[in-house]
Protein backbone atom coordinates (compact mmCIF):
# COMPACT_ATOMS: atom_id res chain seq x y z
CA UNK A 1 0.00 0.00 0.00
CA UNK A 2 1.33 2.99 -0.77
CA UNK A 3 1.77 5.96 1.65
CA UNK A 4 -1.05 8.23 -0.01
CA UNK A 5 -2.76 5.52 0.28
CA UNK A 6 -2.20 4.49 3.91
CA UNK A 7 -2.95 8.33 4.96
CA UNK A 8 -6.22 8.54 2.83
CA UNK A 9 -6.99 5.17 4.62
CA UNK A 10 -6.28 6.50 8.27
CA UNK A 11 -7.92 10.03 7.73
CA UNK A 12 -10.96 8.00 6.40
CA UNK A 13 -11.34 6.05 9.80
CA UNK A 14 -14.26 6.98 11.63
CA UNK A 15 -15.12 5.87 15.23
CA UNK A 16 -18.12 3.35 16.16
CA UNK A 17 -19.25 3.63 19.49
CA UNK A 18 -21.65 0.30 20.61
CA UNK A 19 -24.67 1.80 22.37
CA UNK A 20 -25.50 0.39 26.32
CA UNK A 21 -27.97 -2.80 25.28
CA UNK A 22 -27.24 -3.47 21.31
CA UNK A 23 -29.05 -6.12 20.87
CA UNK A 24 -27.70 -9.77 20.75
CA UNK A 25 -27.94 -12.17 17.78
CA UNK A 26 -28.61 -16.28 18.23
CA UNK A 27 -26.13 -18.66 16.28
CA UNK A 28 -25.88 -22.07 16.39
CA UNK A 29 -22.58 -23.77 17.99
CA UNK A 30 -21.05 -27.43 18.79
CA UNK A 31 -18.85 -28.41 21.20
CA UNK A 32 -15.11 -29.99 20.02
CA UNK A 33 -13.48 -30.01 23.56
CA UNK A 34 -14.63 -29.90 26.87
CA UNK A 35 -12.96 -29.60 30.40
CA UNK A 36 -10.22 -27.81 29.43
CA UNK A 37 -8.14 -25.85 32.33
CA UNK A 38 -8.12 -22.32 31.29
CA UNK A 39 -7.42 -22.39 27.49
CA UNK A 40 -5.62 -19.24 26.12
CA UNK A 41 -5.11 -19.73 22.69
CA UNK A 42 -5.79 -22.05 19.68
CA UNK A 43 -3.41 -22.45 16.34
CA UNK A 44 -3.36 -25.63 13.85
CA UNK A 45 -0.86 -27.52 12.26
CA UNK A 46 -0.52 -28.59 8.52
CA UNK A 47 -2.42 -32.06 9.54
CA UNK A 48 -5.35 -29.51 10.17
CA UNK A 49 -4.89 -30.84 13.98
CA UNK A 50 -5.12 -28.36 16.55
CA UNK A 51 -2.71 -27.15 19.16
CA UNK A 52 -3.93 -25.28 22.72
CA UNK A 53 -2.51 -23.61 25.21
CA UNK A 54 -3.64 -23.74 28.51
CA UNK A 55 -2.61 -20.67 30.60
CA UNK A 56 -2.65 -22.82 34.35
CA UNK A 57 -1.14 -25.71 33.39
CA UNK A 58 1.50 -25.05 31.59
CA UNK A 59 0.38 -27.38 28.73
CA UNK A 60 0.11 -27.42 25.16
CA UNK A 61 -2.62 -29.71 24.12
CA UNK A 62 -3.78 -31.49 20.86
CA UNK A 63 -6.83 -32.08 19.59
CA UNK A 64 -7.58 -34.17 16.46
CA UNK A 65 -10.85 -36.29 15.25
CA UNK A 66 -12.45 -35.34 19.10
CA UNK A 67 -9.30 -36.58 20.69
CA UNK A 68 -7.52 -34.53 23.12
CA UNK A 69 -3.87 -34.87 24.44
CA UNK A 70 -0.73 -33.41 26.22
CA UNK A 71 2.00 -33.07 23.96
CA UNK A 72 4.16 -30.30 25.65
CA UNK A 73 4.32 -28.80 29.21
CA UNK A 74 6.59 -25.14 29.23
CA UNK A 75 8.42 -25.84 32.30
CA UNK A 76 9.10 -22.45 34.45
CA UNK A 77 5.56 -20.91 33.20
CA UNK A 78 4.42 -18.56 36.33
CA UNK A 79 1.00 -18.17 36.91
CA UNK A 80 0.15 -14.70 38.23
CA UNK A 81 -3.35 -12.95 37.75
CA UNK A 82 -3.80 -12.96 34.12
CA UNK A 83 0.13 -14.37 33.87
CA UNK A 84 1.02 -18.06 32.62
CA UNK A 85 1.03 -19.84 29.41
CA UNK A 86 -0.68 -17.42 26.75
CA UNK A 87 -0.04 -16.96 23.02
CA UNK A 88 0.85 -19.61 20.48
CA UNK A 89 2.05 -19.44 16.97
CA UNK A 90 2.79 -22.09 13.78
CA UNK A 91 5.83 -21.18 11.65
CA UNK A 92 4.90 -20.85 7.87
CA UNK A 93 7.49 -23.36 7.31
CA UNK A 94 6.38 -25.87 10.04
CA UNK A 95 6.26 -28.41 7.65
CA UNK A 96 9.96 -28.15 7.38
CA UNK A 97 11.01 -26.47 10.28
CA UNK A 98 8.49 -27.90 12.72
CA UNK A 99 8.55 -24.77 15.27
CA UNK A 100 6.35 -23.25 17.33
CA UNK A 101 6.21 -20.47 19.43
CA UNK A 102 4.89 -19.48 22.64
CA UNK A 103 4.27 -16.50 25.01
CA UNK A 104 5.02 -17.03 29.03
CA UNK A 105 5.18 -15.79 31.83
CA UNK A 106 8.11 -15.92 34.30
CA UNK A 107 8.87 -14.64 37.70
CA UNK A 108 11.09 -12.22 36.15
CA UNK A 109 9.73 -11.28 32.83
CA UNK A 110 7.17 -12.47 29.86
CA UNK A 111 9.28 -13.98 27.13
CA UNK A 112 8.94 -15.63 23.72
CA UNK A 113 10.50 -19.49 23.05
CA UNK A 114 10.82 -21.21 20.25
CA UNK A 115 10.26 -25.21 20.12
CA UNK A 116 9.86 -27.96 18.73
CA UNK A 117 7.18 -30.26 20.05
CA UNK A 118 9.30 -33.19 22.40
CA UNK A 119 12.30 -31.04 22.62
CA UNK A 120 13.78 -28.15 24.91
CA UNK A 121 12.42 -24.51 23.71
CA UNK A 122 14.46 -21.37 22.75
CA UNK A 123 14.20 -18.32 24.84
CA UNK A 124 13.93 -15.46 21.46
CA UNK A 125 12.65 -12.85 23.47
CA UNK A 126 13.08 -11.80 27.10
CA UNK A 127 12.38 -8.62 29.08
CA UNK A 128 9.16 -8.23 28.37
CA UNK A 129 7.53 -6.05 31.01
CA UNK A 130 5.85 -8.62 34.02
CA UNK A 131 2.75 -7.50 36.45
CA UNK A 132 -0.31 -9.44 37.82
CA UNK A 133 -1.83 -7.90 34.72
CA UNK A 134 -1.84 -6.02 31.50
CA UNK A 135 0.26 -8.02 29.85
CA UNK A 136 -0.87 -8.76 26.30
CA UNK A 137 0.14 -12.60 25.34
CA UNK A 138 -1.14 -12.73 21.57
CA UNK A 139 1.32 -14.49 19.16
CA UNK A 140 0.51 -14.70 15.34
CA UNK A 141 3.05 -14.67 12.34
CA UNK A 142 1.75 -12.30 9.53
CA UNK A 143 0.95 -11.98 5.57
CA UNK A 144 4.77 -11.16 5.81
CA UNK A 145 5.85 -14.40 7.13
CA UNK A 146 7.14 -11.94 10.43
CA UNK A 147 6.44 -13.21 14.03
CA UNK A 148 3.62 -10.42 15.81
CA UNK A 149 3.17 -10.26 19.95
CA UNK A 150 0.84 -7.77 21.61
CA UNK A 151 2.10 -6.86 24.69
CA UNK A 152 0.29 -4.97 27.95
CA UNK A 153 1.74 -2.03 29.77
CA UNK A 154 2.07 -4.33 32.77
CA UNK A 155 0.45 -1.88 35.25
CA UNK A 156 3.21 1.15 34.29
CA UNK A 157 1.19 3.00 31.74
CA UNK A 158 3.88 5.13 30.76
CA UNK A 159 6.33 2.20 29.50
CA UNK A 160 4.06 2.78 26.76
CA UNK A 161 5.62 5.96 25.02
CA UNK A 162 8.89 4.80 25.88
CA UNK A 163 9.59 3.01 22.42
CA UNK A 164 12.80 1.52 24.31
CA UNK A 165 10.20 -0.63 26.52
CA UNK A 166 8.54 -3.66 25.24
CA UNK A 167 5.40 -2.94 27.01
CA UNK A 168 2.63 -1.20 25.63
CA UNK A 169 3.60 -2.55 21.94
CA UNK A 170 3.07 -4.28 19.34
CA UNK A 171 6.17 -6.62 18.47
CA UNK A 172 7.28 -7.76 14.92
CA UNK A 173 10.20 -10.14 14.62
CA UNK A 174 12.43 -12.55 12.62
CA UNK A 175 12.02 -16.10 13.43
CA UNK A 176 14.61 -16.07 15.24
CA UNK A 177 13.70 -13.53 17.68
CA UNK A 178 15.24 -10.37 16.17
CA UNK A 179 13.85 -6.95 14.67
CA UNK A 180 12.32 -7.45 11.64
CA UNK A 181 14.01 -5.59 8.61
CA UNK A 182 11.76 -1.97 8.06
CA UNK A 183 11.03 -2.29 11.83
CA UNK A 184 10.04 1.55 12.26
CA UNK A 185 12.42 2.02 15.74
CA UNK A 186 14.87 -0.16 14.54
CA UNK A 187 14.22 -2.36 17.21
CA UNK A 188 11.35 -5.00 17.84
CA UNK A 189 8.89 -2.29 18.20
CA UNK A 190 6.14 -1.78 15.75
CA UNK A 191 3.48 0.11 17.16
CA UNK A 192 3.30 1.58 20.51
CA UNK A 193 0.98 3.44 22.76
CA UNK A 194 -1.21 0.75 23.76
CA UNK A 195 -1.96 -0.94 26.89
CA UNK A 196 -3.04 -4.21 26.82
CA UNK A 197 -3.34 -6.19 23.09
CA UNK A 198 -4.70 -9.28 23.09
CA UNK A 199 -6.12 -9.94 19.92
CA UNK A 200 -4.39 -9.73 16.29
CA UNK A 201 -5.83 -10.76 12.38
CA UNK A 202 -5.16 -9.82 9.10
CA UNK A 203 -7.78 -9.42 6.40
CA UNK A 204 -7.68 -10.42 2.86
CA UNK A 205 -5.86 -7.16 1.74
CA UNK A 206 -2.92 -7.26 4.22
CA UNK A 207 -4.83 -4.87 6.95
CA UNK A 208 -3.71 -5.73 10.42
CA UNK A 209 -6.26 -5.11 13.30
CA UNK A 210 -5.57 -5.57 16.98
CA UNK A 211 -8.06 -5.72 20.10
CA UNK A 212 -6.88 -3.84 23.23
CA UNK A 213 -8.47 -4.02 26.77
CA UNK A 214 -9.01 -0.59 28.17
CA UNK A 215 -8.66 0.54 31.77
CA UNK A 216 -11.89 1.76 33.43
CA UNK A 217 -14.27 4.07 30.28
CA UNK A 218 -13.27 1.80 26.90
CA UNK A 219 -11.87 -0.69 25.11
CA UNK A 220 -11.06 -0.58 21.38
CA UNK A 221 -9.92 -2.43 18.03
CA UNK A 222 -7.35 -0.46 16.17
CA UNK A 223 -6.01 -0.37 12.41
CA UNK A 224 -2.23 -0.78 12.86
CA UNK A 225 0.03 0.75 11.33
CA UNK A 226 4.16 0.75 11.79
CA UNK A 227 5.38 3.21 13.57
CA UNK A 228 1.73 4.76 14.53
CA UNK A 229 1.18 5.79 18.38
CA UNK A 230 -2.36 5.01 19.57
CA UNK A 231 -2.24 7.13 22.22
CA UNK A 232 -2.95 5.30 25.63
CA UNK A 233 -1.95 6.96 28.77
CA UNK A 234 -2.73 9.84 27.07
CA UNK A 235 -6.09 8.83 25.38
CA UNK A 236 -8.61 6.13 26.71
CA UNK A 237 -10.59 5.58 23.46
CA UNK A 238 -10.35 8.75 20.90
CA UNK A 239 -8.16 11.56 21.10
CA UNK A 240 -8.43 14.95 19.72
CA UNK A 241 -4.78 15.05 19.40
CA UNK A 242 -3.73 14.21 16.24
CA UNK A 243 -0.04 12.81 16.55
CA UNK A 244 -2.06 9.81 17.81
CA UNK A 245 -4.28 7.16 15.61
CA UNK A 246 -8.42 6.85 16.84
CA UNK A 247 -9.37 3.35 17.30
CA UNK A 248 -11.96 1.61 14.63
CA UNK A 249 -14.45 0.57 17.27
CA UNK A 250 -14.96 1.04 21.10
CA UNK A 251 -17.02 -0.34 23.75
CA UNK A 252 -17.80 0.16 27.41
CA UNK A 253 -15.50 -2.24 29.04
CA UNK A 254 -18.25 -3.90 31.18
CA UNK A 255 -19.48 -5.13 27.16
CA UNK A 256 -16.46 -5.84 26.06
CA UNK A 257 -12.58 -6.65 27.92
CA UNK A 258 -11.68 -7.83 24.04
CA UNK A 259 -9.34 -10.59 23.95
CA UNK A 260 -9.37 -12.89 20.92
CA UNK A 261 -10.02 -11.79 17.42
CA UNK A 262 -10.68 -13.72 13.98
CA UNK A 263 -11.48 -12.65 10.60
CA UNK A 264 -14.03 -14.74 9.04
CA UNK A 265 -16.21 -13.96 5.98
CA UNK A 266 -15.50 -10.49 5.65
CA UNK A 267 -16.74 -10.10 8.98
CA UNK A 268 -14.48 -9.37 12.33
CA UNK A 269 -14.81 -11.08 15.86
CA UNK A 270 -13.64 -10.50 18.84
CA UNK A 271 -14.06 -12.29 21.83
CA UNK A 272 -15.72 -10.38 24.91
CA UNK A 273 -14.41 -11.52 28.75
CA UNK A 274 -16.12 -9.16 30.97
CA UNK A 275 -18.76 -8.40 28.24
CA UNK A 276 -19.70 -12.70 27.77
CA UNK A 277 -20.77 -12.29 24.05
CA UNK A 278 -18.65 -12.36 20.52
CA UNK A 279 -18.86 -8.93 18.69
CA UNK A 280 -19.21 -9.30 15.02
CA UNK A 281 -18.35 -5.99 12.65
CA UNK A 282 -18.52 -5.92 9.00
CA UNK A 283 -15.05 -4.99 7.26
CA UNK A 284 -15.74 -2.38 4.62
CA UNK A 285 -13.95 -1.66 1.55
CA UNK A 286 -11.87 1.04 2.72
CA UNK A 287 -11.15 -1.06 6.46
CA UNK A 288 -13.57 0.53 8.72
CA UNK A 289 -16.02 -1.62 10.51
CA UNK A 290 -19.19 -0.90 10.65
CA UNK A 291 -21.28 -0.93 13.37
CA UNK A 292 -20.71 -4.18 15.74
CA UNK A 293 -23.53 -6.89 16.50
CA UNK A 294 -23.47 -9.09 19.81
CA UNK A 295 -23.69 -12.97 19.33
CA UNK A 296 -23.74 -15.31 21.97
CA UNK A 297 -24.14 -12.90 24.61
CA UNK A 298 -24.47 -14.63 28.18
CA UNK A 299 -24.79 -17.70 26.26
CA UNK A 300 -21.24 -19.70 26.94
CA UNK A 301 -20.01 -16.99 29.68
CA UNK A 302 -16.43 -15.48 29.40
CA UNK A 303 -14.93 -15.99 25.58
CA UNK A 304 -11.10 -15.89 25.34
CA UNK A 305 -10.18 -16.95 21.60
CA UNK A 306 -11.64 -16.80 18.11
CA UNK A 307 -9.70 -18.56 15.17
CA UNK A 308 -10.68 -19.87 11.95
CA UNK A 309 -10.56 -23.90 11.69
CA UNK A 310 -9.37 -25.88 8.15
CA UNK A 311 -13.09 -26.88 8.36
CA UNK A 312 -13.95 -23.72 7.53
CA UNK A 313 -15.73 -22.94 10.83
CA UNK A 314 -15.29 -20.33 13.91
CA UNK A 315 -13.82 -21.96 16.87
CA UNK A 316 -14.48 -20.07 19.86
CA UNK A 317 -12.89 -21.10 23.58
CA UNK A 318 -14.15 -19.84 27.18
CA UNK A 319 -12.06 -18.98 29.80
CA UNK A 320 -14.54 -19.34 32.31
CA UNK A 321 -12.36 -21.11 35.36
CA UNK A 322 -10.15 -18.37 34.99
CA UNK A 323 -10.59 -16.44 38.36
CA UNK A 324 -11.88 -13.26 36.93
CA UNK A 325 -15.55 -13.47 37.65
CA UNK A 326 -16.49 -15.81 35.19
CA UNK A 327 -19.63 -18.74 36.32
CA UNK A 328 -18.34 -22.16 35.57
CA UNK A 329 -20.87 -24.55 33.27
CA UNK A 330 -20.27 -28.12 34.47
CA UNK A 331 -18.72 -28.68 30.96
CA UNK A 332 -16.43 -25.71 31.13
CA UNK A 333 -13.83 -24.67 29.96
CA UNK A 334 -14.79 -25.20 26.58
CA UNK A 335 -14.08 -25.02 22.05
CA UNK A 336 -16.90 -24.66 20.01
CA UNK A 337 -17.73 -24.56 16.80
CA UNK A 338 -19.99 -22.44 14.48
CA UNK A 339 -20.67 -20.52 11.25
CA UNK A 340 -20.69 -17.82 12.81
């Protein structure tokens, strides 16, 4: 995209604001996995099997034709508030490299591995900023073939205008861990002035979009762009100022607390934790979204993750068990399916 392009694009962005009580739309949804301890986030392998972390435990699990297993466990994982095993990513060349990556938490830091399933992982990334919460966790490699991590301000709202912190970012990387090449600081940082991203997708032209809790008024998805500031300590929501991007969408955070988000025909989700439902928005032409309808609100309680399945479905997990509020089902925590 060019950059007349990219600055018609921004100035074009307009801000949707979800009234109190939009109304909530019935879909239809199976379960694939049930009794699962906290699961954080879902990616799948060439063999269209799926891999899931659980944030608790510690444990990567599979799940193929209804089976589940264990078939890693991230030794030194700290579980603290929202802290433990998060984010997990498949290399684009997994069928020849066979890594993943995950996101952890440590006493010390959150950090990035690489590994192989059965064998030791790779510490790529260390120092990012540690708290009880606030601390991002999303992993997903690109249209680029780059490695992407959201990260949280880890309760010191200012690390995020300090482009030399990790926190309050959004990361691109090598494989192997290092700045990606066009990197905007010349370092791992892509975007900054955000405090907690926990959801990132790409659409079908390249557009990356990332969900971001917000502290006590709203919580927003944003159009990223490298090297863009979107504003947060200095903004909750919109700004006036305009060295600083306007998200795409807000709600009140008792509707939203946005964690997961998937992009699934033409339309984008994102998974609600305090708000219990799945927003769905309409990508337009020029990127927008237009305004967001709630689907399975109060139906499966507190969603974490939304990804798109080789079956060409929308697989949704709760997070329910948690600690944050959320009202166990007797099934929970739980994967399902649905067309969305």
């Amino acid at each position: 995209m060019k950059k007349s392009q990219i600055t018609a694009l921004l100035l074009a962005v307009f801000l949707v604001v979800v009234p109190q009580g939009a109304s909530a739309v019935p879909i239809a949804a199976t379960e694939v996995a049930t009794s699962l301890r906290v699961p954080w986030a879902v990616v799948f392998l060439p063999d269209k099997s799926a891999l899931v972390t659980e944030r608790d435990t510690g444990r990567i699990l599979s799940i193929k034709g209804g089976t589940v297993r264990e078939v890693a466990k991230i030794s030194g994982v700290q579980v603290n508030g929202e802290g433990g095993l998060l984010g997990i990513a498949v290399s684009p060349k997994y069928a020849t490299d066979r890594y993943i990556y995950v996101y952890y938490t440590t006493e010390l830091d959150n950090r990035i591995v690489r590994l192989r399933l059965g064998e030791s992982p790779k510490v790529i990334v260390k120092g990012i900023p540690v708290a009880g919460a606030q601390i991002g966790g999303r992993l997903a490699f690109g249209p680029d073939g780059f490695l992407y991590a959201g990260t949280g301000d880890a309760a010191n709202s200012d690390s995020a205008q300090d482009p030399k912190s990790l926190g309050g970012k959004i990361l691109r990387m090598t494989p192997d861990g290092k700045p990606a090449p066009g990197n905007p600081f010349r370092s791992l940082v892509y975007s900054m002035g955000h405090r907690n991203v926990q959801g990132l997708a790409w659409d079908a032209k390249g557009r990356m979009y990332a969900s971001e809790l917000g502290q006590q008024d709203l919580d927003e998805v944003n159009l990223i762009q490298a090297g863009k500031n979107y504003g947060w300590p200095e903004c909750e929501g919109p700004c006036t100022n305009k060295k600083y991007v306007n998200p795409l969408v807000t709600w009140p955070v008792d509707q939203a607390s946005p964690s997961g988000i998937a992009i699934y025909k033409g339309n984008l989700y994102v998974t609600a934790l305090r708000g219990e439902r799945l927003w769905k928005s309409k990508i337009k032409a020029d990127g927008t979204l237009a305004k967001p309808e709630a689907i399975l609100k109060g139906t499966y309680g507190r969603l974490r993750e939304a990804v798109v399945a080789p079956d060409g479905k929308l697989w949704i997990a709760t997070t329910n068990r948690d600690g944050n509020g959320g009202t166990p089902r007797p099934t929970d925590d739980r994967i399902i399916s649905t067309d969305g």
